[in-house]
PDB file of C-alpha atoms in Angstrom:
ATOM      1  CA  UNK A 250      -0.354   0.197  -0.121  1.00  0.00           C
ATOM      2  CA  UNK A 251       1.568   3.506  -1.192  1.00  0.00           C
ATOM      3  CA  UNK A 252       1.266   6.550   1.019  1.00  0.00           C
ATOM      4  CA  UNK A 253      -1.280   7.503  -1.511  1.00  0.00           C
ATOM      5  CA  UNK A 254      -3.967   5.083  -1.086  1.00  0.00           C
ATOM      6  CA  UNK A 255      -5.986   6.775   1.475  1.00  0.00           C
ATOM      7  CA  UNK A 256      -5.890   9.965  -0.401  1.00  0.00           C
ATOM      8  CA  UNK A 257      -6.694   7.593  -3.917  1.00  0.00           C
ATOM      9  CA  UNK A 258      -9.375   6.207  -1.821  1.00  0.00           C
ATOM     10  CA  UNK A 259     -10.632   9.422  -0.575  1.00  0.00           C
ATOM     11  CA  UNK A 260     -11.222  10.560  -4.383  1.00  0.00           C
ATOM     12  CA  UNK A 261     -13.004   7.211  -5.102  1.00  0.00           C
ATOM     13  CA  UNK A 262     -15.290   7.864  -2.306  1.00  0.00           C
ATOM     14  CA  UNK A 263     -16.203  11.525  -3.482  1.00  0.00           C
ATOM     15  CA  UNK A 264     -16.540  10.362  -6.597  1.00  0.00           C
ATOM     16  CA  UNK A 265     -18.855   7.860  -6.431  1.00  0.00           C
ATOM     17  CA  UNK A 266     -20.845  10.264  -3.563  1.00  0.00           C
ATOM     18  CA  UNK A 267     -21.172  12.931  -6.736  1.00  0.00           C
ATOM     19  CA  UNK A 268     -22.313  10.592  -9.153  1.00  0.00           C
ATOM     20  CA  UNK A 269     -24.952   8.938  -6.921  1.00  0.00           C
ATOM     21  CA  UNK A 270     -26.239  12.530  -6.088  1.00  0.00           C
ATOM     22  CA  UNK A 271     -26.650  13.707  -9.781  1.00  0.00           C
ATOM     23  CA  UNK A 272     -28.580  10.242 -10.528  1.00  0.00           C
ATOM     24  CA  UNK A 273     -30.551  10.679  -7.231  1.00  0.00           C
ATOM     25  CA  UNK A 274     -30.978  14.131  -8.611  1.00  0.00           C
ATOM     26  CA  UNK A 275     -32.345  13.536 -12.314  1.00  0.00           C
ATOM     27  CA  UNK A 276     -34.540  10.650 -10.944  1.00  0.00           C
ATOM     28  CA  UNK A 277     -36.354  12.509  -8.112  1.00  0.00           C
ATOM     29  CA  UNK A 278     -35.413  15.637  -7.907  1.00  0.00           C
ATOM     30  CA  UNK A 279     -35.075  17.504 -11.080  1.00  0.00           C
ATOM     31  CA  UNK A 280     -35.646  21.403 -10.724  1.00  0.00           C
ATOM     32  CA  UNK A 281     -32.053  21.929  -8.743  1.00  0.00           C
ATOM     33  CA  UNK A 282     -29.868  24.753 -10.485  1.00  0.00           C
ATOM     34  CA  UNK A 283     -27.914  23.895 -13.728  1.00  0.00           C
ATOM     35  CA  UNK A 284     -24.962  25.182 -11.555  1.00  0.00           C
ATOM     36  CA  UNK A 285     -25.207  23.037  -9.175  1.00  0.00           C
ATOM     37  CA  UNK A 286     -25.239  20.067 -11.646  1.00  0.00           C
ATOM     38  CA  UNK A 287     -22.129  21.321 -13.286  1.00  0.00           C
ATOM     39  CA  UNK A 288     -20.482  21.580  -9.899  1.00  0.00           C
ATOM     40  CA  UNK A 289     -21.487  17.840  -8.836  1.00  0.00           C
ATOM     41  CA  UNK A 290     -20.044  16.804 -12.338  1.00  0.00           C
ATOM     42  CA  UNK A 291     -16.849  18.739 -12.543  1.00  0.00           C
ATOM     43  CA  UNK A 292     -15.950  17.490  -9.057  1.00  0.00           C
ATOM     44  CA  UNK A 293     -16.662  13.800  -9.870  1.00  0.00           C
ATOM     45  CA  UNK A 294     -14.277  14.371 -13.004  1.00  0.00           C
ATOM     46  CA  UNK A 295     -11.943  15.904 -11.296  1.00  0.00           C
ATOM     47  CA  UNK A 296     -12.053  13.373  -8.249  1.00  0.00           C
ATOM     48  CA  UNK A 297     -11.768  10.410 -10.763  1.00  0.00           C
ATOM     49  CA  UNK A 298      -9.312  11.901 -12.900  1.00  0.00           C
ATOM     50  CA  UNK A 299      -7.477  12.457  -9.520  1.00  0.00           C
ATOM     51  CA  UNK A 300      -8.047   8.899  -8.852  1.00  0.00           C
ATOM     52  CA  UNK A 301      -6.092   7.916 -11.777  1.00  0.00           C
ATOM     53  CA  UNK A 302      -3.419   9.964 -11.496  1.00  0.00           C
ATOM     54  CA  UNK A 303      -2.586   8.944  -8.322  1.00  0.00           C
ATOM     55  CA  UNK A 304      -2.690   5.159  -9.307  1.00  0.00           C
ATOM     56  CA  UNK A 305      -0.621   5.433 -12.331  1.00  0.00           C
ATOM     57  CA  UNK A 306       2.519   7.673 -10.732  1.00  0.00           C
ATOM     58  CA  UNK A 307       1.390  10.597 -12.990  1.00  0.00           C
ATOM     59  CA  UNK A 308       3.765  13.210 -13.064  1.00  0.00           C
ATOM     60  CA  UNK A 309       1.109  15.440 -12.710  1.00  0.00           C
ATOM     61  CA  UNK A 310      -1.056  14.252  -9.792  1.00  0.00           C
ATOM     62  CA  UNK A 311       0.137  16.790  -7.471  1.00  0.00           C
ATOM     63  CA  UNK A 312      -1.054  19.859  -9.885  1.00  0.00           C
ATOM     64  CA  UNK A 313      -4.266  17.646 -10.456  1.00  0.00           C
ATOM     65  CA  UNK A 314      -4.907  16.812  -6.309  1.00  0.00           C
ATOM     66  CA  UNK A 315      -4.474  20.683  -6.136  1.00  0.00           C
ATOM     67  CA  UNK A 316      -7.408  21.371  -8.792  1.00  0.00           C
ATOM     68  CA  UNK A 317      -9.123  18.539  -6.610  1.00  0.00           C
ATOM     69  CA  UNK A 318      -9.260  20.491  -3.659  1.00  0.00           C
ATOM     70  CA  UNK A 319     -10.855  23.342  -4.960  1.00  0.00           C
ATOM     71  CA  UNK A 320     -13.345  21.345  -6.931  1.00  0.00           C
ATOM     72  CA  UNK A 321     -14.229  19.200  -3.929  1.00  0.00           C
ATOM     73  CA  UNK A 322     -14.299  22.486  -1.607  1.00  0.00           C
ATOM     74  CA  UNK A 323     -16.579  24.329  -3.875  1.00  0.00           C
ATOM     75  CA  UNK A 324     -19.140  21.087  -4.216  1.00  0.00           C
ATOM     76  CA  UNK A 325     -18.853  20.279  -0.084  1.00  0.00           C
ATOM     77  CA  UNK A 326     -19.813  24.495   0.291  1.00  0.00           C
ATOM     78  CA  UNK A 327     -22.797  23.753  -2.823  1.00  0.00           C
ATOM     79  CA  UNK A 328     -24.177  20.740  -0.889  1.00  0.00           C
ATOM     80  CA  UNK A 329     -24.052  21.889   2.457  1.00  0.00           C
ATOM     81  CA  UNK A 330     -26.751  24.778   1.145  1.00  0.00           C
ATOM     82  CA  UNK A 331     -29.587  21.752   1.567  1.00  0.00           C
ATOM     83  CA  UNK A 332     -31.018  19.991   4.174  1.00  0.00           C
ATOM     84  CA  UNK A 333     -30.885  16.375   2.463  1.00  0.00           C
ATOM     85  CA  UNK A 334     -28.784  13.287   3.574  1.00  0.00           C
ATOM     86  CA  UNK A 335     -27.896  12.709  -0.107  1.00  0.00           C
ATOM     87  CA  UNK A 336     -26.202  16.004  -0.406  1.00  0.00           C
ATOM     88  CA  UNK A 337     -24.952  15.894   3.677  1.00  0.00           C
ATOM     89  CA  UNK A 338     -22.728  12.706   2.430  1.00  0.00           C
ATOM     90  CA  UNK A 339     -21.635  14.256  -0.602  1.00  0.00           C
ATOM     91  CA  UNK A 340     -20.404  17.003   1.284  1.00  0.00           C
ATOM     92  CA  UNK A 341     -18.963  15.053   3.918  1.00  0.00           C
ATOM     93  CA  UNK A 342     -16.852  13.149   0.925  1.00  0.00           C
ATOM     94  CA  UNK A 343     -15.684  15.818  -0.882  1.00  0.00           C
ATOM     95  CA  UNK A 344     -14.680  17.799   2.228  1.00  0.00           C
ATOM     96  CA  UNK A 345     -12.967  14.297   3.634  1.00  0.00           C
ATOM     97  CA  UNK A 346     -11.168  14.387  -0.440  1.00  0.00           C
ATOM     98  CA  UNK A 347     -10.182  18.015  -0.204  1.00  0.00           C
ATOM     99  CA  UNK A 348      -8.868  17.583   3.382  1.00  0.00           C
ATOM    100  CA  UNK A 349      -6.840  14.092   2.320  1.00  0.00           C
ATOM    101  CA  UNK A 350      -5.321  16.012  -0.784  1.00  0.00           C
ATOM    102  CA  UNK A 351      -4.290  18.732   1.052  1.00  0.00           C
ATOM    103  CA  UNK A 352      -2.675  16.737   3.666  1.00  0.00           C
ATOM    104  CA  UNK A 353      -0.847  15.020   0.969  1.00  0.00           C
ATOM    105  CA  UNK A 354       0.322  18.207  -0.707  1.00  0.00           C
ATOM    106  CA  UNK A 355       1.359  19.645   2.389  1.00  0.00           C
ATOM    107  CA  UNK A 356       3.842  16.709   2.875  1.00  0.00           C
ATOM    108  CA  UNK A 357       5.320  16.792  -0.807  1.00  0.00           C
ATOM    109  CA  UNK A 358       6.087  21.038   0.436  1.00  0.00           C
ATOM    110  CA  UNK A 359       7.929  20.152   3.570  1.00  0.00           C
ATOM    111  CA  UNK A 360       9.676  17.132   1.809  1.00  0.00           C
ATOM    112  CA  UNK A 361      11.162  19.546  -0.102  1.00  0.00           C
TER     113      UNK A 361
END
């Protein structure tokens, strides 16, 4: 297991939660703002791409992690505006992913 494994797992969990929430919105709760759906979709995509970068030791992983932090924070903030368990779960997963990415990014800076 690599040092990045918990971060990769956090990315995967955030991706799954964003995708599940997007499906939930489209099936049961149409009418949410397009900007919310775009935020969820962007976050899901970045989490999946970051997960793949971590797993493949991509040289751009650190930059992708920084983008992932921003998108996960934005997504968590957007989800926290709704009083709904699906949104709360997604917000927690995104916040956890952002925190894991920030921890790893900070460690890599300190080790330089």
